[in-house]
Amino acid sequence: MAAGEAPVYGDTVEKKDDGPTFVGWKHLQPLRFALKLLEVVLSLIAFICEEVVEHCSNCGALYFFEFMSCTALLLSLVVILVYATKIAEKVSLPRLKQWDSFFTLIVGGFFLLASIIFAADNYRTTLENVSIAFGFLASFVFLIDFVLLWRKDNVLLCRKNTDNQEHRKNQTPATPENQPLQDNQAA
């Protein structure tokens, strides 16, 4: 084989080194990365404090808070992992941000609701108060994260209209070959 020539089956047979699956934080700005980490930490602390509560007056409120703190923790971890790996490159970035904002809003809203319900009905022990405080803090961080994402990218606005307008802009005007035949008998 001459110098500079590629093997015939090189692209299909030889294994390519795609590099590590970790791509860093190029899809997540430093402020949003810090907020995502803060969401994980606050949700984890709220979950741990809630788990060691021994007695409950209304266990439904405690269980709802437990479910939301665990959900917030797991979804935050998943979002960080998606942004940090090549999965973010496999999915369109606007779609990823749209799903991220949707989950951030829903989790933040339900976590706030769970914190309010748990705050209204508990024994007022130190552990309950600490877990409620971290629940409120985590909820507000989720909602701040959503507001920042929404203000920067307007991700939850209807994109159908803008997508259709861009699609129409990119279309070339119809050429005569694409037009129906005109009736020349009228002349």
Coordinates of N, CA and C in Angstrom, one line a residue:
M1 N 0.9 -1.2 0.0 CA 0.0 0.0 0.0 C 0.9 1.2 0.0
A2 N 0.6 2.2 -0.8 CA 1.4 3.4 -0.9 C 1.1 4.3 0.2
A3 N 2.0 5.2 0.5 CA 1.9 6.1 1.6 C 0.7 7.1 1.4
G4 N -0.1 7.3 2.4 CA -1.2 8.2 2.3 C -2.5 7.5 1.9
E5 N -2.4 6.3 1.5 CA -3.6 5.6 1.0 C -4.3 4.9 2.2
A6 N -5.6 4.9 2.3 CA -6.3 4.2 3.3 C -6.7 2.8 2.9
P7 N -6.8 1.9 3.8 CA -7.2 0.5 3.5 C -8.6 0.5 2.9
V8 N -8.8 -0.5 2.0 CA -10.1 -0.5 1.3 C -11.3 -0.6 2.3
Y9 N -11.2 -1.5 3.3 CA -12.3 -1.7 4.2 C -12.0 -1.0 5.6
G10 N -11.2 0.0 5.6 CA -10.8 0.7 6.8 C -12.0 1.2 7.6
D11 N -12.9 1.8 6.9 CA -14.0 2.5 7.6 C -15.0 1.5 8.1
T12 N -15.1 0.3 7.5 CA -16.1 -0.6 7.9 C -15.6 -1.8 8.8
V13 N -14.3 -2.1 8.7 CA -13.8 -3.2 9.5 C -13.0 -2.8 10.7
E14 N -12.1 -1.8 10.5 CA -11.2 -1.4 11.6 C -12.0 -0.7 12.7
K15 N -11.6 -1.0 13.9 CA -12.3 -0.3 15.0 C -11.8 1.1 15.2
K16 N -12.7 2.0 15.3 CA -12.4 3.4 15.5 C -12.3 3.7 17.0
D17 N -11.4 4.6 17.4 CA -11.3 5.0 18.7 C -12.2 6.3 18.9
D18 N -13.4 6.1 19.4 CA -14.3 7.3 19.6 C -13.9 8.1 20.8
G19 N -12.9 7.7 21.5 CA -12.5 8.4 22.7 C -13.4 8.1 23.9
P20 N -13.3 8.7 25.0 CA -14.1 8.4 26.2 C -15.5 8.8 26.0
T21 N -16.4 8.2 26.7 CA -17.8 8.5 26.6 C -18.1 9.8 27.4
F22 N -17.2 10.2 28.3 CA -17.4 11.4 29.0 C -17.0 12.6 28.1
V23 N -17.9 13.5 27.9 CA -17.6 14.7 27.0 C -17.5 16.0 27.8
G24 N -17.5 15.9 29.1 CA -17.4 17.1 29.9 C -18.7 17.9 30.0
W25 N -18.6 19.2 30.3 CA -19.7 20.0 30.6 C -20.0 21.0 29.5
K26 N -19.7 20.7 28.2 CA -19.8 21.6 27.2 C -21.3 22.0 26.9
H27 N -22.2 21.1 27.2 CA -23.6 21.4 27.0 C -24.3 22.0 28.2
L28 N -23.6 22.1 29.3 CA -24.2 22.7 30.5 C -23.3 23.8 31.0
Q29 N -23.9 25.0 31.1 CA -23.1 26.2 31.5 C -22.8 26.0 33.0
P30 N -21.7 26.7 33.4 CA -21.2 26.5 34.8 C -22.3 26.8 35.9
L31 N -23.1 27.8 35.7 CA -24.1 28.2 36.7 C -25.2 27.1 36.7
R32 N -25.6 26.6 35.6 CA -26.6 25.5 35.6 C -26.0 24.2 36.2
F33 N -24.7 23.9 35.9 CA -24.1 22.8 36.5 C -24.0 22.9 38.0
A34 N -23.7 24.1 38.5 CA -23.7 24.3 40.0 C -25.1 24.1 40.5
L35 N -26.1 24.6 39.8 CA -27.5 24.4 40.3 C -27.9 22.9 40.3
K36 N -27.5 22.2 39.3 CA -27.8 20.8 39.2 C -27.1 20.0 40.4
L37 N -25.9 20.4 40.6 CA -25.2 19.7 41.8 C -25.8 20.1 43.1
L38 N -26.3 21.3 43.2 CA -26.9 21.8 44.4 C -28.3 21.1 44.6
E39 N -29.0 20.8 43.5 CA -30.2 20.1 43.5 C -30.0 18.7 44.1
V40 N -28.9 18.0 43.6 CA -28.6 16.7 44.0 C -28.3 16.7 45.5
V41 N -27.4 17.6 46.0 CA -27.0 17.6 47.4 C -28.1 17.9 48.3
L42 N -28.9 18.9 48.0 CA -30.1 19.3 48.8 C -31.1 18.2 48.9
S43 N -31.4 17.6 47.7 CA -32.4 16.5 47.7 C -31.9 15.3 48.5
L44 N -30.6 15.0 48.4 CA -30.0 13.9 49.2 C -30.1 14.2 50.7
I45 N -29.7 15.4 51.1 CA -29.8 15.7 52.5 C -31.3 15.6 53.0
A46 N -32.2 16.1 52.2 CA -33.6 16.1 52.6 C -34.0 14.6 52.7
F47 N -33.6 13.8 51.8 CA -34.0 12.4 51.8 C -33.4 11.7 53.0
I48 N -32.1 11.9 53.3 CA -31.5 11.2 54.4 C -32.1 11.7 55.7
C49 N -32.4 12.9 55.9 CA -33.0 13.4 57.2 C -34.4 12.8 57.3
E50 N -35.1 12.8 56.2 CA -36.5 12.2 56.3 C -36.5 10.7 56.6
E51 N -35.4 10.0 56.1 CA -35.4 8.6 56.3 C -35.1 8.2 57.8
V52 N -34.5 9.1 58.5 CA -34.2 8.7 59.9 C -35.3 9.2 60.9
V53 N -36.4 9.8 60.3 CA -37.5 10.2 61.2 C -38.2 8.9 61.7
E54 N -38.4 8.8 63.0 CA -38.9 7.5 63.6 C -40.4 7.4 63.7
H55 N -41.1 8.6 63.9 CA -42.5 8.6 64.1 C -43.1 9.6 63.2
C56 N -44.3 9.3 62.8 CA -45.0 10.3 62.0 C -46.5 10.4 62.4
S57 N -47.0 11.6 62.4 CA -48.4 11.8 62.8 C -49.3 11.5 61.6
N58 N -49.0 11.9 60.4 CA -49.7 11.5 59.2 C -48.6 11.0 58.3
C59 N -48.5 9.7 58.2 CA -47.4 9.1 57.4 C -47.6 9.4 55.9
G60 N -48.8 9.7 55.4 CA -48.9 10.0 54.0 C -48.1 11.2 53.6
A61 N -48.1 12.2 54.5 CA -47.2 13.4 54.2 C -45.8 13.1 54.2
L62 N -45.3 12.3 55.1 CA -43.9 11.8 55.2 C -43.6 11.0 53.9
Y63 N -44.5 10.1 53.5 CA -44.2 9.2 52.4 C -44.2 10.0 51.1
F64 N -45.0 11.0 51.0 CA -45.0 11.8 49.8 C -43.7 12.6 49.7
F65 N -43.3 13.2 50.8 CA -42.0 13.9 50.9 C -40.9 13.0 50.5
E66 N -40.9 11.8 51.1 CA -39.9 10.8 50.8 C -39.8 10.5 49.3
F67 N -41.0 10.2 48.7 CA -41.0 9.9 47.3 C -40.5 11.1 46.4
M68 N -40.9 12.3 46.8 CA -40.4 13.5 46.0 C -38.9 13.7 46.2
S69 N -38.4 13.6 47.4 CA -37.0 13.8 47.6 C -36.2 12.8 46.9
C70 N -36.6 11.5 46.9 CA -35.9 10.5 46.1 C -36.0 10.7 44.6
T71 N -37.2 11.1 44.1 CA -37.4 11.4 42.7 C -36.5 12.5 42.3
A72 N -36.5 13.6 43.1 CA -35.7 14.8 42.8 C -34.2 14.4 42.7
L73 N -33.7 13.6 43.6 CA -32.3 13.2 43.6 C -32.0 12.3 42.4
L74 N -32.8 11.4 42.1 CA -32.5 10.5 41.0 C -32.6 11.2 39.6
L75 N -33.6 12.0 39.4 CA -33.8 12.7 38.2 C -32.6 13.8 38.0
S76 N -32.2 14.4 39.0 CA -31.1 15.3 38.9 C -29.8 14.6 38.5
L77 N -29.6 13.4 39.1 CA -28.4 12.7 38.8 C -28.5 12.2 37.3
V78 N -29.7 11.8 36.8 CA -29.8 11.4 35.5 C -29.5 12.5 34.5
V79 N -30.1 13.7 34.8 CA -29.8 14.9 33.9 C -28.3 15.2 33.9
I80 N -27.7 15.2 35.0 CA -26.2 15.5 35.0 C -25.5 14.4 34.2
L81 N -25.8 13.2 34.3 CA -25.2 12.1 33.6 C -25.4 12.3 32.1
V82 N -26.6 12.6 31.7 CA -26.9 12.8 30.3 C -26.1 14.0 29.7
Y83 N -26.1 15.1 30.4 CA -25.3 16.2 29.9 C -23.8 15.9 29.9
A84 N -23.3 15.1 30.8 CA -21.9 14.8 30.9 C -21.4 13.7 29.9
T85 N -22.2 13.0 29.3 CA -21.8 11.9 28.5 C -22.2 12.2 27.0
K86 N -21.9 11.2 26.1 CA -22.2 11.4 24.7 C -23.7 11.3 24.4
I87 N -24.5 10.9 25.4 CA -25.9 10.9 25.2 C -26.4 12.2 24.8
A88 N -25.8 13.3 25.3 CA -26.3 14.6 25.0 C -26.0 14.9 23.5
E89 N -25.0 14.3 22.9 CA -24.8 14.5 21.5 C -25.7 13.7 20.6
K90 N -26.2 12.6 21.1 CA -27.1 11.8 20.4 C -28.5 12.3 20.3
V91 N -28.9 13.1 21.3 CA -30.2 13.8 21.3 C -30.0 15.2 20.9
S92 N -31.0 15.8 20.2 CA -30.9 17.2 19.8 C -30.9 18.0 21.1
L93 N -30.0 19.0 21.1 CA -29.8 19.8 22.3 C -31.1 20.6 22.7
P94 N -31.8 21.2 21.7 CA -33.1 21.8 22.1 C -34.1 20.9 22.7
R95 N -34.2 19.7 22.2 CA -35.1 18.7 22.8 C -34.7 18.3 24.2
L96 N -33.3 18.1 24.4 CA -32.8 17.8 25.7 C -33.1 18.9 26.7
K97 N -32.9 20.2 26.3 CA -33.2 21.3 27.2 C -34.7 21.4 27.5
Q98 N -35.5 21.0 26.5 CA -37.0 21.0 26.7 C -37.4 20.0 27.7
W99 N -36.8 18.8 27.6 CA -37.1 17.7 28.6 C -36.6 18.1 30.0
D100 N -35.4 18.7 30.0 CA -34.7 19.1 31.2 C -35.6 20.1 31.9
S101 N -36.1 21.1 31.2 CA -36.9 22.2 31.8 C -38.2 21.6 32.3
F102 N -38.8 20.7 31.5 CA -40.1 20.1 31.9 C -39.9 19.3 33.2
F103 N -38.9 18.5 33.3 CA -38.7 17.7 34.5 C -38.3 18.6 35.7
T104 N -37.5 19.6 35.4 CA -37.1 20.5 36.5 C -38.3 21.3 37.1
L105 N -39.2 21.7 36.2 CA -40.4 22.4 36.7 C -41.3 21.5 37.5
I106 N -41.6 20.3 36.9 CA -42.5 19.3 37.6 C -41.9 18.9 38.9
V107 N -40.7 18.5 38.9 CA -40.1 18.0 40.2 C -40.0 19.2 41.2
G108 N -39.6 20.4 40.8 CA -39.6 21.5 41.7 C -40.9 21.8 42.3
G109 N -41.9 21.8 41.4 CA -43.3 22.1 41.9 C -43.8 21.1 42.9
F110 N -43.7 19.8 42.5 CA -44.1 18.7 43.4 C -43.3 18.6 44.7
F111 N -42.0 18.9 44.6 CA -41.2 18.9 45.8 C -41.6 20.0 46.7
L112 N -41.9 21.2 46.2 CA -42.4 22.3 47.0 C -43.8 21.9 47.6
L113 N -44.6 21.3 46.9 CA -45.9 20.8 47.4 C -45.7 19.8 48.5
A114 N -44.8 18.9 48.3 CA -44.5 17.9 49.3 C -44.0 18.5 50.6
S115 N -43.1 19.5 50.4 CA -42.5 20.2 51.6 C -43.6 21.0 52.3
I116 N -44.5 21.6 51.6 CA -45.6 22.3 52.3 C -46.5 21.3 53.1
I117 N -46.8 20.2 52.4 CA -47.7 19.3 53.1 C -47.0 18.6 54.3
F118 N -45.7 18.3 54.2 CA -45.0 17.7 55.3 C -44.8 18.8 56.4
A119 N -44.6 20.0 56.0 CA -44.4 21.1 57.1 C -45.7 21.3 57.8
A120 N -46.9 21.1 57.2 CA -48.2 21.3 57.8 C -48.5 20.2 58.8
D121 N -48.0 19.0 58.5 CA -48.4 17.8 59.3 C -47.2 17.0 59.7
N122 N -46.6 17.3 60.9 CA -45.5 16.5 61.4 C -45.4 16.8 62.9
Y123 N -44.5 16.1 63.6 CA -44.3 16.2 65.0 C -43.4 17.4 65.4
R124 N -42.9 18.1 64.5 CA -42.0 19.2 64.7 C -40.7 18.8 65.4
T125 N -40.2 17.6 65.1 CA -38.9 17.2 65.6 C -37.8 17.9 64.8
T126 N -36.6 17.8 65.3 CA -35.5 18.5 64.7 C -35.3 17.9 63.3
L127 N -35.3 16.6 63.2 CA -35.1 15.9 61.9 C -36.1 16.3 60.9
E128 N -37.4 16.3 61.4 CA -38.4 16.7 60.4 C -38.2 18.1 60.0
N129 N -37.9 19.0 60.9 CA -37.7 20.4 60.5 C -36.5 20.6 59.6
V130 N -35.5 19.9 59.8 CA -34.3 20.0 58.9 C -34.6 19.4 57.5
S131 N -35.3 18.3 57.5 CA -35.6 17.7 56.2 C -36.6 18.6 55.4
I132 N -37.5 19.3 56.1 CA -38.4 20.2 55.5 C -37.7 21.4 55.0
A133 N -36.7 21.9 55.8 CA -35.9 23.1 55.3 C -35.1 22.7 54.1
F134 N -34.5 21.6 54.0 CA -33.8 21.2 52.8 C -34.7 20.9 51.7
G135 N -35.9 20.4 52.0 CA -36.9 20.2 50.9 C -37.3 21.6 50.3
F136 N -37.5 22.6 51.1 CA -37.8 23.9 50.6 C -36.7 24.5 49.8
L137 N -35.5 24.3 50.3 CA -34.3 24.8 49.6 C -34.1 24.2 48.3
A138 N -34.2 22.8 48.2 CA -34.1 22.1 47.0 C -35.2 22.5 46.0
S139 N -36.4 22.7 46.5 CA -37.5 23.1 45.6 C -37.2 24.5 45.0
F140 N -36.7 25.4 45.8 CA -36.4 26.7 45.2 C -35.3 26.7 44.2
V141 N -34.3 25.8 44.5 CA -33.2 25.7 43.5 C -33.7 25.1 42.2
F142 N -34.6 24.1 42.3 CA -35.2 23.5 41.1 C -35.9 24.6 40.3
L143 N -36.7 25.4 41.0 CA -37.5 26.5 40.3 C -36.6 27.6 39.8
I144 N -35.5 27.9 40.5 CA -34.6 28.9 39.9 C -33.9 28.3 38.7
D145 N -33.5 27.1 38.7 CA -32.9 26.4 37.6 C -33.9 26.5 36.4
F146 N -35.2 26.2 36.6 CA -36.1 26.3 35.5 C -36.3 27.7 35.0
V147 N -36.3 28.7 35.8 CA -36.5 30.1 35.4 C -35.3 30.5 34.6
L148 N -34.1 30.1 35.0 CA -32.9 30.5 34.2 C -32.9 29.8 32.9
L149 N -33.3 28.5 32.8 CA -33.3 27.8 31.5 C -34.4 28.4 30.6
W150 N -35.5 28.8 31.2 CA -36.6 29.3 30.4 C -36.3 30.7 29.9
R151 N -35.7 31.5 30.7 CA -35.3 32.9 30.3 C -34.2 32.9 29.2
K152 N -33.3 31.9 29.3 CA -32.2 31.9 28.3 C -32.7 31.3 27.0
D153 N -33.5 30.2 27.0 CA -33.8 29.5 25.8 C -35.3 29.5 25.5
N154 N -36.2 30.0 26.3 CA -37.6 29.9 26.1 C -38.0 28.5 25.7
V155 N -37.6 27.5 26.4 CA -37.8 26.2 26.0 C -39.2 25.6 26.1
L156 N -40.0 26.2 26.9 CA -41.4 25.6 27.0 C -42.4 26.4 26.1
L157 N -41.9 27.4 25.4 CA -42.8 28.1 24.5 C -43.1 27.2 23.3
C158 N -44.2 27.4 22.7 CA -44.5 26.6 21.5 C -43.5 26.8 20.4
R159 N -42.8 25.8 20.1 CA -41.8 25.8 19.1 C -42.3 25.5 17.7
K160 N -43.6 25.0 17.7 CA -44.1 24.6 16.4 C -44.2 25.8 15.4
N161 N -44.6 26.9 15.9 CA -44.7 28.1 15.0 C -43.4 28.5 14.5
T162 N -42.4 28.6 15.4 CA -41.0 29.0 14.9 C -40.4 27.9 14.1
D163 N -40.6 26.7 14.4 CA -40.1 25.6 13.5 C -40.7 25.7 12.1
N164 N -42.0 25.9 12.1 CA -42.7 26.0 10.8 C -42.2 27.2 10.0
Q165 N -42.0 28.3 10.7 CA -41.6 29.5 10.0 C -40.2 29.3 9.5
E166 N -39.3 28.7 10.2 CA -37.9 28.4 9.7 C -38.0 27.4 8.6
H167 N -38.9 26.4 8.7 CA -39.0 25.5 7.6 C -39.4 26.2 6.3
R168 N -40.4 27.1 6.4 CA -40.9 27.9 5.3 C -39.8 28.8 4.7
K169 N -38.9 29.4 5.6 CA -37.8 30.2 5.1 C -36.8 29.4 4.3
N170 N -36.6 28.2 4.8 CA -35.6 27.4 4.1 C -36.0 26.7 2.8
Q171 N -37.4 26.7 2.6 CA -37.9 26.2 1.4 C -37.6 27.1 0.2
T172 N -37.3 26.5 -0.9 CA -37.1 27.3 -2.1 C -38.5 27.6 -2.7
P173 N -38.6 28.7 -3.4 CA -39.9 29.0 -4.0 C -40.2 27.9 -5.1
A174 N -41.4 27.7 -5.3 CA -41.8 26.7 -6.3 C -41.4 27.1 -7.7
T175 N -40.7 26.2 -8.4 CA -40.3 26.4 -9.7 C -41.4 26.0 -10.7
P176 N -41.4 26.5 -11.9 CA -42.5 26.2 -12.8 C -42.6 24.7 -13.1
E177 N -41.5 23.9 -12.9 CA -41.6 22.5 -13.1 C -42.5 21.8 -12.0
N178 N -42.6 22.5 -10.9 CA -43.4 21.9 -9.8 C -44.8 22.4 -9.8
Q179 N -45.2 23.4 -10.7 CA -46.5 23.9 -10.7 C -47.4 23.1 -11.6
P180 N -48.7 23.1 -11.4 CA -49.6 22.3 -12.3 C -49.6 23.0 -13.6
L181 N -49.9 22.2 -14.6 CA -49.9 22.8 -16.0 C -51.1 23.8 -16.1
Q182 N -50.8 24.8 -16.8 CA -51.8 25.9 -17.0 C -52.6 25.5 -18.2
D183 N -53.8 25.9 -18.2 CA -54.7 25.7 -19.3 C -54.5 26.8 -20.3
N184 N -53.9 26.6 -21.5 CA -53.7 27.6 -22.5 C -54.8 27.8 -23.4
Q185 N -55.9 27.0 -23.3 CA -57.1 27.1 -24.2 C -57.9 28.4 -23.9
A186 N -57.7 29.0 -22.7 CA -58.5 30.2 -22.4 C -58.0 31.4 -23.2
A187 N -56.8 31.4 -23.7 CA -56.3 32.5 -24.5 C -56.7 32.6 -25.9

